[in-house]
Amino acid sequence: MKAIICNKPREFEKIELQDPTPVDGEVIVKIKKIGICGTDYHAYNGRQPFFTYPRILGHELAGEVVEGNEKFKAGEAVVPIPYLHCGKCKTCLGGKTNCCPQIKTMGVHVDGGMREFTSVPSTNLVKAHDLTDEKIATVECFSIGAHAVRRSEIKENQWAAVVGTGPIGIGTLHFAKLAGAKTIAIDINEERLNHCREVLGVDHCVNALQNPVEALNDITKGELPDAVFEATGVPSAMENAFNYVGHGGRLILVSIVKGKIAFEDPLFHSREMTVMSSRNATEKDFINVMNALRNQDINVEAFITHRCDFDELTSCFETWSLPESKVIKGIVSF
Ligand SMILES: [Zn+2]
Ligand SMILES: [Zn+2]
């Protein structure tokens, strides 16, 4: 089968691999579509903290079962949950399979989906027969925002601010809106803010370069947001986000960076702020996203901006990683 491997930072190679043979409890899946995201660009550029080389990338997958078992029929459309967890530890048994200490994410810690076939534990597959392959390939990406919003416990009519309006920020805004929150998008890119205003229908947009704290105070009448979601992947932006959180509010760090981030303790303490990370997603989040896609609650047409075939992947990948390509989500087809 055809595969593309990332041998080291900035080096892809097209290779031929043996087809996978099924192991106990696993299902062979034919890859139909692959979504490309920030994690892939960071991995390719050597900026992903959990990454080792050589590695087959690809964790946003739409698949089709090749050889079925008692749970899945051959030909059935599936979305792989790429976070392979042990299923036995306290964390997994407590339902937090997204942060199992043994976690191996496909396309990050173990080989992912940039290949024709892959073997996936059937516990990591969700049936998706009523969604198009393109929509299936967006489920993992949207589930990151869905998980962050679920974790924040944001309530109807509360203020949710999302810093960074890339694909993860867009997903977070969608699910904050679905939770009934009043939404604020924060970014330094006016074009992206326009997209949030016009396509996503967020309530307010704030340019982070133009005194964002004052703008947030104006919008929320001095109360500041109940939940601030940070999805920039930029350490200084993560640190600034502490200033955006209202008293008694939550800061949810969705993106991850290499290294330390710092904050002023009096600011953190005076607001009795809760700071939490949000990592990956669980099956519950995948199901919530699939329901939102079924109900047309997510605008996928505006989300998928670029497409290419598997054979063009290596050249398109370089282009898509450049800001001037204006890519939101690129999808690769087999
Ligand atoms: Zn991703
Ligand atoms: Zn575990």
Short mmCIF file of C-alpha atoms and ligand atoms in Angstrom, two decimals:
data_model
loop_
_atom_site.label_atom_id
_atom_site.label_comp_id
_atom_site.label_asym_id
_atom_site.label_seq_id
_atom_site.Cartn_x
_atom_site.Cartn_y
_atom_site.Cartn_z
CA MET A 1 0.00 0.00 0.00
CA LYS A 2 0.95 3.63 -0.51
CA ALA A 3 2.07 5.68 2.48
CA ILE A 4 3.77 9.00 3.21
CA ILE A 5 6.25 9.11 6.05
CA CYS A 6 7.83 12.12 7.77
CA ASN A 7 11.46 10.97 8.21
CA LYS A 8 12.61 14.08 10.08
CA PRO A 9 11.48 17.72 10.28
CA ARG A 10 10.66 19.05 6.80
CA GLU A 11 11.19 15.73 5.02
CA PHE A 12 8.30 13.68 3.64
CA GLU A 13 8.87 10.48 1.66
CA LYS A 14 6.43 8.46 -0.42
CA ILE A 15 6.91 4.78 0.47
CA GLU A 16 5.36 1.37 -0.18
CA LEU A 17 4.33 -0.59 2.93
CA GLN A 18 2.90 -4.04 3.49
CA ASP A 19 -0.86 -4.04 4.08
CA PRO A 20 -1.63 -4.37 7.81
CA THR A 21 -2.75 -7.74 9.10
CA PRO A 22 -5.60 -7.76 11.63
CA VAL A 23 -4.65 -8.30 15.27
CA ASP A 24 -7.07 -9.38 18.02
CA GLY A 25 -9.61 -6.66 18.78
CA GLU A 26 -8.52 -4.53 15.84
CA VAL A 27 -10.25 -3.73 12.58
CA ILE A 28 -8.60 -2.96 9.24
CA VAL A 29 -9.79 0.41 8.00
CA LYS A 30 -9.37 1.85 4.52
CA ILE A 31 -8.55 5.55 4.78
CA LYS A 32 -10.90 7.69 2.64
CA LYS A 33 -10.05 11.26 3.75
CA ILE A 34 -7.41 12.89 5.94
CA GLY A 35 -7.85 16.32 7.53
CA ILE A 36 -4.61 18.28 7.93
CA CYS A 37 -4.22 20.42 11.02
CA GLY A 38 -1.85 22.54 13.08
CA THR A 39 -0.48 19.47 14.86
CA ASP A 40 0.63 18.06 11.48
CA TYR A 41 2.25 21.36 10.42
CA HIS A 42 4.00 21.63 13.81
CA ALA A 43 5.16 17.99 13.62
CA TYR A 44 6.45 18.50 10.10
CA ASN A 45 8.29 21.65 11.19
CA GLY A 46 9.70 20.01 14.35
CA ARG A 47 7.64 22.10 16.80
CA GLN A 48 5.33 19.43 18.27
CA PRO A 49 6.43 18.61 21.86
CA PHE A 50 5.17 14.96 21.91
CA PHE A 51 6.63 14.05 18.54
CA THR A 52 9.28 11.54 17.47
CA TYR A 53 10.54 10.66 13.96
CA PRO A 54 10.20 8.87 11.61
CA ARG A 55 6.40 9.00 11.76
CA ILE A 56 3.39 8.58 9.48
CA LEU A 57 1.23 11.63 10.23
CA GLY A 58 -2.55 11.94 10.05
CA HIS A 59 -5.04 11.78 12.91
CA GLU A 60 -8.17 13.43 11.42
CA LEU A 61 -9.51 10.47 9.52
CA ALA A 62 -12.53 9.22 7.64
CA GLY A 63 -12.41 5.48 7.09
CA GLU A 64 -14.26 2.45 5.79
CA VAL A 65 -14.14 -0.97 7.43
CA VAL A 66 -12.36 -3.51 5.19
CA GLU A 67 -12.72 -6.68 7.26
CA GLY A 68 -15.55 -6.54 9.75
CA ASN A 69 -16.12 -8.23 13.10
CA GLU A 70 -19.19 -8.72 15.32
CA LYS A 71 -19.48 -4.95 15.85
CA PHE A 72 -18.55 -3.52 12.42
CA LYS A 73 -19.56 -4.66 8.93
CA ALA A 74 -17.24 -4.51 5.92
CA GLY A 75 -17.94 -1.34 3.94
CA GLU A 76 -19.24 0.56 6.96
CA ALA A 77 -18.13 4.21 7.31
CA VAL A 78 -16.26 4.92 10.53
CA VAL A 79 -14.40 7.70 12.30
CA PRO A 80 -11.30 6.48 14.16
CA ILE A 81 -10.74 8.07 17.59
CA PRO A 82 -6.95 8.43 17.22
CA TYR A 83 -6.14 8.47 20.97
CA LEU A 84 -5.18 4.87 21.71
CA HIS A 85 -5.60 4.40 25.46
CA CYS A 86 -4.99 1.45 27.79
CA GLY A 87 -8.60 1.12 28.99
CA LYS A 88 -7.45 -0.33 32.34
CA CYS A 89 -5.93 2.52 34.37
CA LYS A 90 -7.71 4.72 36.91
CA THR A 91 -7.87 7.57 34.37
CA CYS A 92 -9.45 5.43 31.64
CA LEU A 93 -11.85 3.72 34.07
CA GLY A 94 -12.85 7.19 35.27
CA GLY A 95 -13.87 8.04 31.71
CA LYS A 96 -10.91 10.27 30.90
CA THR A 97 -9.54 8.13 28.07
CA ASN A 98 -8.35 11.37 26.44
CA CYS A 99 -5.51 11.74 28.96
CA CYS A 100 -4.60 8.12 29.82
CA PRO A 101 -0.96 8.09 31.01
CA GLN A 102 -0.27 5.39 28.38
CA ILE A 103 -1.91 7.37 25.56
CA LYS A 104 -0.59 6.88 22.07
CA THR A 105 -2.10 9.24 19.55
CA MET A 106 -2.16 7.97 15.97
CA GLY A 107 -0.09 10.28 13.81
CA VAL A 108 1.82 11.61 16.85
CA HIS A 109 3.17 8.82 19.11
CA VAL A 110 2.38 5.97 16.73
CA ASP A 111 1.86 5.91 12.96
CA GLY A 112 -1.27 7.62 11.73
CA GLY A 113 -3.45 7.65 8.65
CA MET A 114 -1.35 8.95 5.75
CA ARG A 115 -1.57 5.47 4.21
CA GLU A 116 -4.14 3.40 2.37
CA PHE A 117 -5.02 1.06 5.24
CA THR A 118 -4.52 1.07 8.97
CA SER A 119 -5.44 -1.23 11.83
CA VAL A 120 -7.50 0.36 14.61
CA PRO A 121 -8.78 -1.17 17.89
CA SER A 122 -12.53 -1.55 17.42
CA THR A 123 -13.01 0.28 20.75
CA ASN A 124 -11.56 3.33 18.97
CA LEU A 125 -14.02 3.31 16.07
CA VAL A 126 -17.37 5.12 15.90
CA LYS A 127 -19.97 4.32 13.20
CA ALA A 128 -20.58 7.24 10.89
CA HIS A 129 -22.66 5.78 8.04
CA ASP A 130 -24.98 8.77 7.69
CA LEU A 131 -22.28 11.43 7.25
CA THR A 132 -20.24 12.27 4.14
CA ASP A 133 -16.56 11.31 4.18
CA GLU A 134 -15.61 15.01 4.25
CA LYS A 135 -17.74 15.60 7.34
CA ILE A 136 -16.32 12.47 8.98
CA ALA A 137 -12.81 13.81 8.42
CA THR A 138 -13.68 16.97 10.42
CA VAL A 139 -15.06 15.13 13.48
CA GLU A 140 -11.75 14.80 15.34
CA CYS A 141 -10.86 18.46 14.82
CA PHE A 142 -14.26 19.72 16.02
CA SER A 143 -14.19 17.30 18.97
CA ILE A 144 -11.23 19.24 20.44
CA GLY A 145 -13.41 22.35 20.77
CA ALA A 146 -16.41 20.29 21.87
CA HIS A 147 -14.32 18.74 24.65
CA ALA A 148 -12.95 22.10 25.82
CA VAL A 149 -16.46 23.57 25.96
CA ARG A 150 -17.83 20.54 27.85
CA ARG A 151 -14.94 20.79 30.30
CA SER A 152 -15.59 24.51 30.89
CA GLU A 153 -19.18 23.81 32.00
CA ILE A 154 -20.21 27.06 30.36
CA LYS A 155 -23.91 27.83 30.85
CA GLU A 156 -26.55 29.52 28.76
CA ASN A 157 -26.14 33.32 28.53
CA GLN A 158 -22.65 33.27 30.04
CA TRP A 159 -19.82 34.97 28.17
CA ALA A 160 -17.40 32.70 26.31
CA ALA A 161 -14.32 34.29 24.72
CA VAL A 162 -12.15 32.30 22.35
CA VAL A 163 -8.60 33.52 21.71
CA GLY A 164 -7.24 32.31 18.37
CA THR A 165 -9.68 31.60 15.56
CA GLY A 166 -7.94 28.85 13.63
CA PRO A 167 -9.73 25.50 13.16
CA ILE A 168 -9.64 24.66 16.89
CA GLY A 169 -10.92 28.11 17.86
CA ILE A 170 -13.68 27.89 15.25
CA GLY A 171 -14.79 24.51 16.65
CA THR A 172 -14.73 25.94 20.17
CA LEU A 173 -16.87 28.91 19.08
CA HIS A 174 -19.39 26.55 17.43
CA PHE A 175 -19.80 24.50 20.61
CA ALA A 176 -19.87 27.53 22.92
CA LYS A 177 -22.75 28.86 20.79
CA LEU A 178 -24.49 25.48 20.92
CA ALA A 179 -24.17 25.60 24.73
CA GLY A 180 -26.10 28.89 24.61
CA ALA A 181 -23.18 31.12 25.56
CA LYS A 182 -22.70 34.65 24.24
CA THR A 183 -19.55 34.44 22.14
CA ILE A 184 -16.53 36.70 21.64
CA ALA A 185 -13.80 35.89 19.12
CA ILE A 186 -10.32 37.34 19.79
CA ASP A 187 -7.56 37.33 17.18
CA ILE A 188 -4.98 39.64 15.63
CA ASN A 189 -6.11 38.74 12.11
CA GLU A 190 -9.03 40.93 10.91
CA GLU A 191 -9.83 38.56 8.06
CA ARG A 192 -10.35 35.68 10.47
CA LEU A 193 -12.43 37.89 12.75
CA ASN A 194 -14.63 38.78 9.75
CA HIS A 195 -15.07 35.07 9.08
CA CYS A 196 -16.18 34.59 12.71
CA ARG A 197 -18.63 37.48 12.43
CA GLU A 198 -20.09 36.62 9.03
CA VAL A 199 -19.89 32.85 8.83
CA LEU A 200 -20.08 31.71 12.45
CA GLY A 201 -22.30 34.54 13.67
CA VAL A 202 -20.29 35.21 16.85
CA ASP A 203 -21.70 38.06 18.92
CA HIS A 204 -18.53 40.18 19.19
CA CYS A 205 -15.03 40.28 17.70
CA VAL A 206 -12.00 41.79 19.40
CA ASN A 207 -8.64 42.56 17.83
CA ALA A 208 -6.00 41.46 20.35
CA LEU A 209 -3.66 44.25 19.18
CA GLN A 210 -6.15 47.00 20.12
CA ASN A 211 -6.48 46.98 23.93
CA PRO A 212 -8.47 43.75 24.21
CA VAL A 213 -9.07 44.09 27.98
CA GLU A 214 -10.83 47.43 27.46
CA ALA A 215 -12.88 45.97 24.60
CA LEU A 216 -13.88 42.95 26.72
CA ASN A 217 -14.82 45.26 29.61
CA ASP A 218 -17.03 47.29 27.25
CA ILE A 219 -18.72 44.21 25.78
CA THR A 220 -19.38 42.49 29.12
CA LYS A 221 -20.15 45.72 31.03
CA GLY A 222 -17.09 45.35 33.21
CA GLU A 223 -17.66 41.72 34.20
CA LEU A 224 -15.24 40.11 31.73
CA PRO A 225 -15.91 36.61 30.29
CA ASP A 226 -17.02 33.63 32.39
CA ALA A 227 -14.85 31.31 30.31
CA VAL A 228 -11.84 32.13 28.16
CA PHE A 229 -10.60 29.47 25.75
CA GLU A 230 -7.03 29.82 24.54
CA ALA A 231 -6.34 28.28 21.14
CA THR A 232 -3.44 30.24 19.67
CA GLY A 233 -0.46 28.04 20.51
CA VAL A 234 1.48 31.25 21.21
CA PRO A 235 3.00 31.51 24.74
CA SER A 236 2.60 35.31 25.03
CA ALA A 237 -1.06 35.08 23.96
CA MET A 238 -1.62 32.35 26.55
CA GLU A 239 -0.14 34.61 29.22
CA ASN A 240 -2.24 37.60 28.09
CA ALA A 241 -5.39 35.47 28.29
CA PHE A 242 -5.17 35.51 32.11
CA ASN A 243 -6.18 39.20 31.91
CA TYR A 244 -9.39 38.37 30.02
CA VAL A 245 -11.00 36.13 32.68
CA GLY A 246 -13.76 37.52 34.92
CA HIS A 247 -13.87 37.06 38.71
CA GLY A 248 -14.71 33.44 39.50
CA GLY A 249 -14.15 32.55 35.86
CA ARG A 250 -12.28 29.82 34.01
CA LEU A 251 -9.33 29.86 31.64
CA ILE A 252 -9.18 26.77 29.45
CA LEU A 253 -5.82 26.27 27.72
CA VAL A 254 -6.71 24.27 24.61
CA SER A 255 -3.50 24.72 22.66
CA ILE A 256 -0.18 23.42 23.90
CA VAL A 257 3.28 24.97 23.66
CA LYS A 258 6.80 23.76 24.35
CA GLY A 259 8.10 25.34 27.57
CA LYS A 260 6.71 27.44 30.41
CA ILE A 261 3.96 30.00 30.63
CA ALA A 262 3.81 32.49 33.52
CA PHE A 263 1.12 34.59 35.19
CA GLU A 264 0.80 37.21 37.93
CA ASP A 265 -0.33 35.45 41.08
CA PRO A 266 -2.29 38.45 42.51
CA LEU A 267 -4.32 38.60 39.27
CA PHE A 268 -4.98 34.85 39.36
CA HIS A 269 -5.82 34.88 43.10
CA SER A 270 -7.93 38.02 43.25
CA ARG A 271 -10.22 36.53 40.61
CA GLU A 272 -10.18 33.04 42.17
CA MET A 273 -9.58 31.88 38.65
CA THR A 274 -9.74 28.24 37.58
CA VAL A 275 -7.10 27.40 35.01
CA MET A 276 -7.49 24.10 33.21
CA SER A 277 -5.96 22.35 30.28
CA SER A 278 -8.04 20.56 27.69
CA ARG A 279 -6.45 17.62 25.94
CA ASN A 280 -7.81 15.59 23.03
CA ALA A 281 -11.43 14.41 23.35
CA THR A 282 -13.47 11.35 24.31
CA GLU A 283 -16.00 9.21 22.46
CA LYS A 284 -18.74 11.34 24.03
CA ASP A 285 -17.29 14.43 22.33
CA PHE A 286 -17.06 12.59 19.00
CA ILE A 287 -20.74 11.65 19.30
CA ASN A 288 -21.71 15.23 20.22
CA VAL A 289 -19.84 16.52 17.15
CA MET A 290 -21.45 13.95 14.87
CA ASN A 291 -24.89 14.95 16.15
CA ALA A 292 -24.08 18.62 15.51
CA LEU A 293 -22.95 17.72 11.97
CA ARG A 294 -26.18 15.74 11.40
CA ASN A 295 -28.24 18.71 12.62
CA GLN A 296 -26.35 21.10 10.29
CA ASP A 297 -25.24 23.07 13.37
CA ILE A 298 -21.69 23.34 12.00
CA ASN A 299 -20.89 25.13 8.76
CA VAL A 300 -18.55 22.57 7.15
CA GLU A 301 -18.75 24.16 3.69
CA ALA A 302 -17.02 27.33 4.94
CA PHE A 303 -14.64 25.31 7.13
CA ILE A 304 -13.07 23.15 4.39
CA THR A 305 -11.17 25.64 2.26
CA HIS A 306 -8.61 23.41 0.50
CA ARG A 307 -8.65 19.93 -1.01
CA CYS A 308 -6.13 17.65 -2.74
CA ASP A 309 -5.50 14.01 -3.69
CA PHE A 310 -3.14 11.77 -1.72
CA ASP A 311 -0.55 11.87 -4.54
CA GLU A 312 -0.38 15.67 -4.28
CA LEU A 313 -0.17 15.70 -0.49
CA THR A 314 3.52 16.49 -0.06
CA SER A 315 3.43 19.56 -2.33
CA CYS A 316 0.06 20.84 -1.04
CA PHE A 317 1.18 20.40 2.57
CA GLU A 318 4.02 22.94 2.11
CA THR A 319 1.64 25.48 0.56
CA TRP A 320 -1.13 24.97 3.12
CA SER A 321 1.29 25.54 6.01
CA LEU A 322 1.90 29.13 4.80
CA PRO A 323 -0.38 31.85 6.22
CA GLU A 324 -0.89 33.39 2.76
CA SER A 325 -2.67 30.20 1.60
CA LYS A 326 -5.52 31.31 3.95
CA VAL A 327 -6.27 27.68 4.67
CA ILE A 328 -8.73 26.88 7.44
CA LYS A 329 -9.02 23.13 6.87
CA GLY A 330 -7.34 21.17 4.08
CA ILE A 331 -8.68 17.70 3.28
CA VAL A 332 -6.76 14.99 1.43
CA SER A 333 -8.66 12.31 -0.53
CA PHE A 334 -7.67 8.77 -1.49
ZN ZN B 1 -5.87 17.77 14.39
ZN ZN B 2 -5.47 4.25 30.60
#
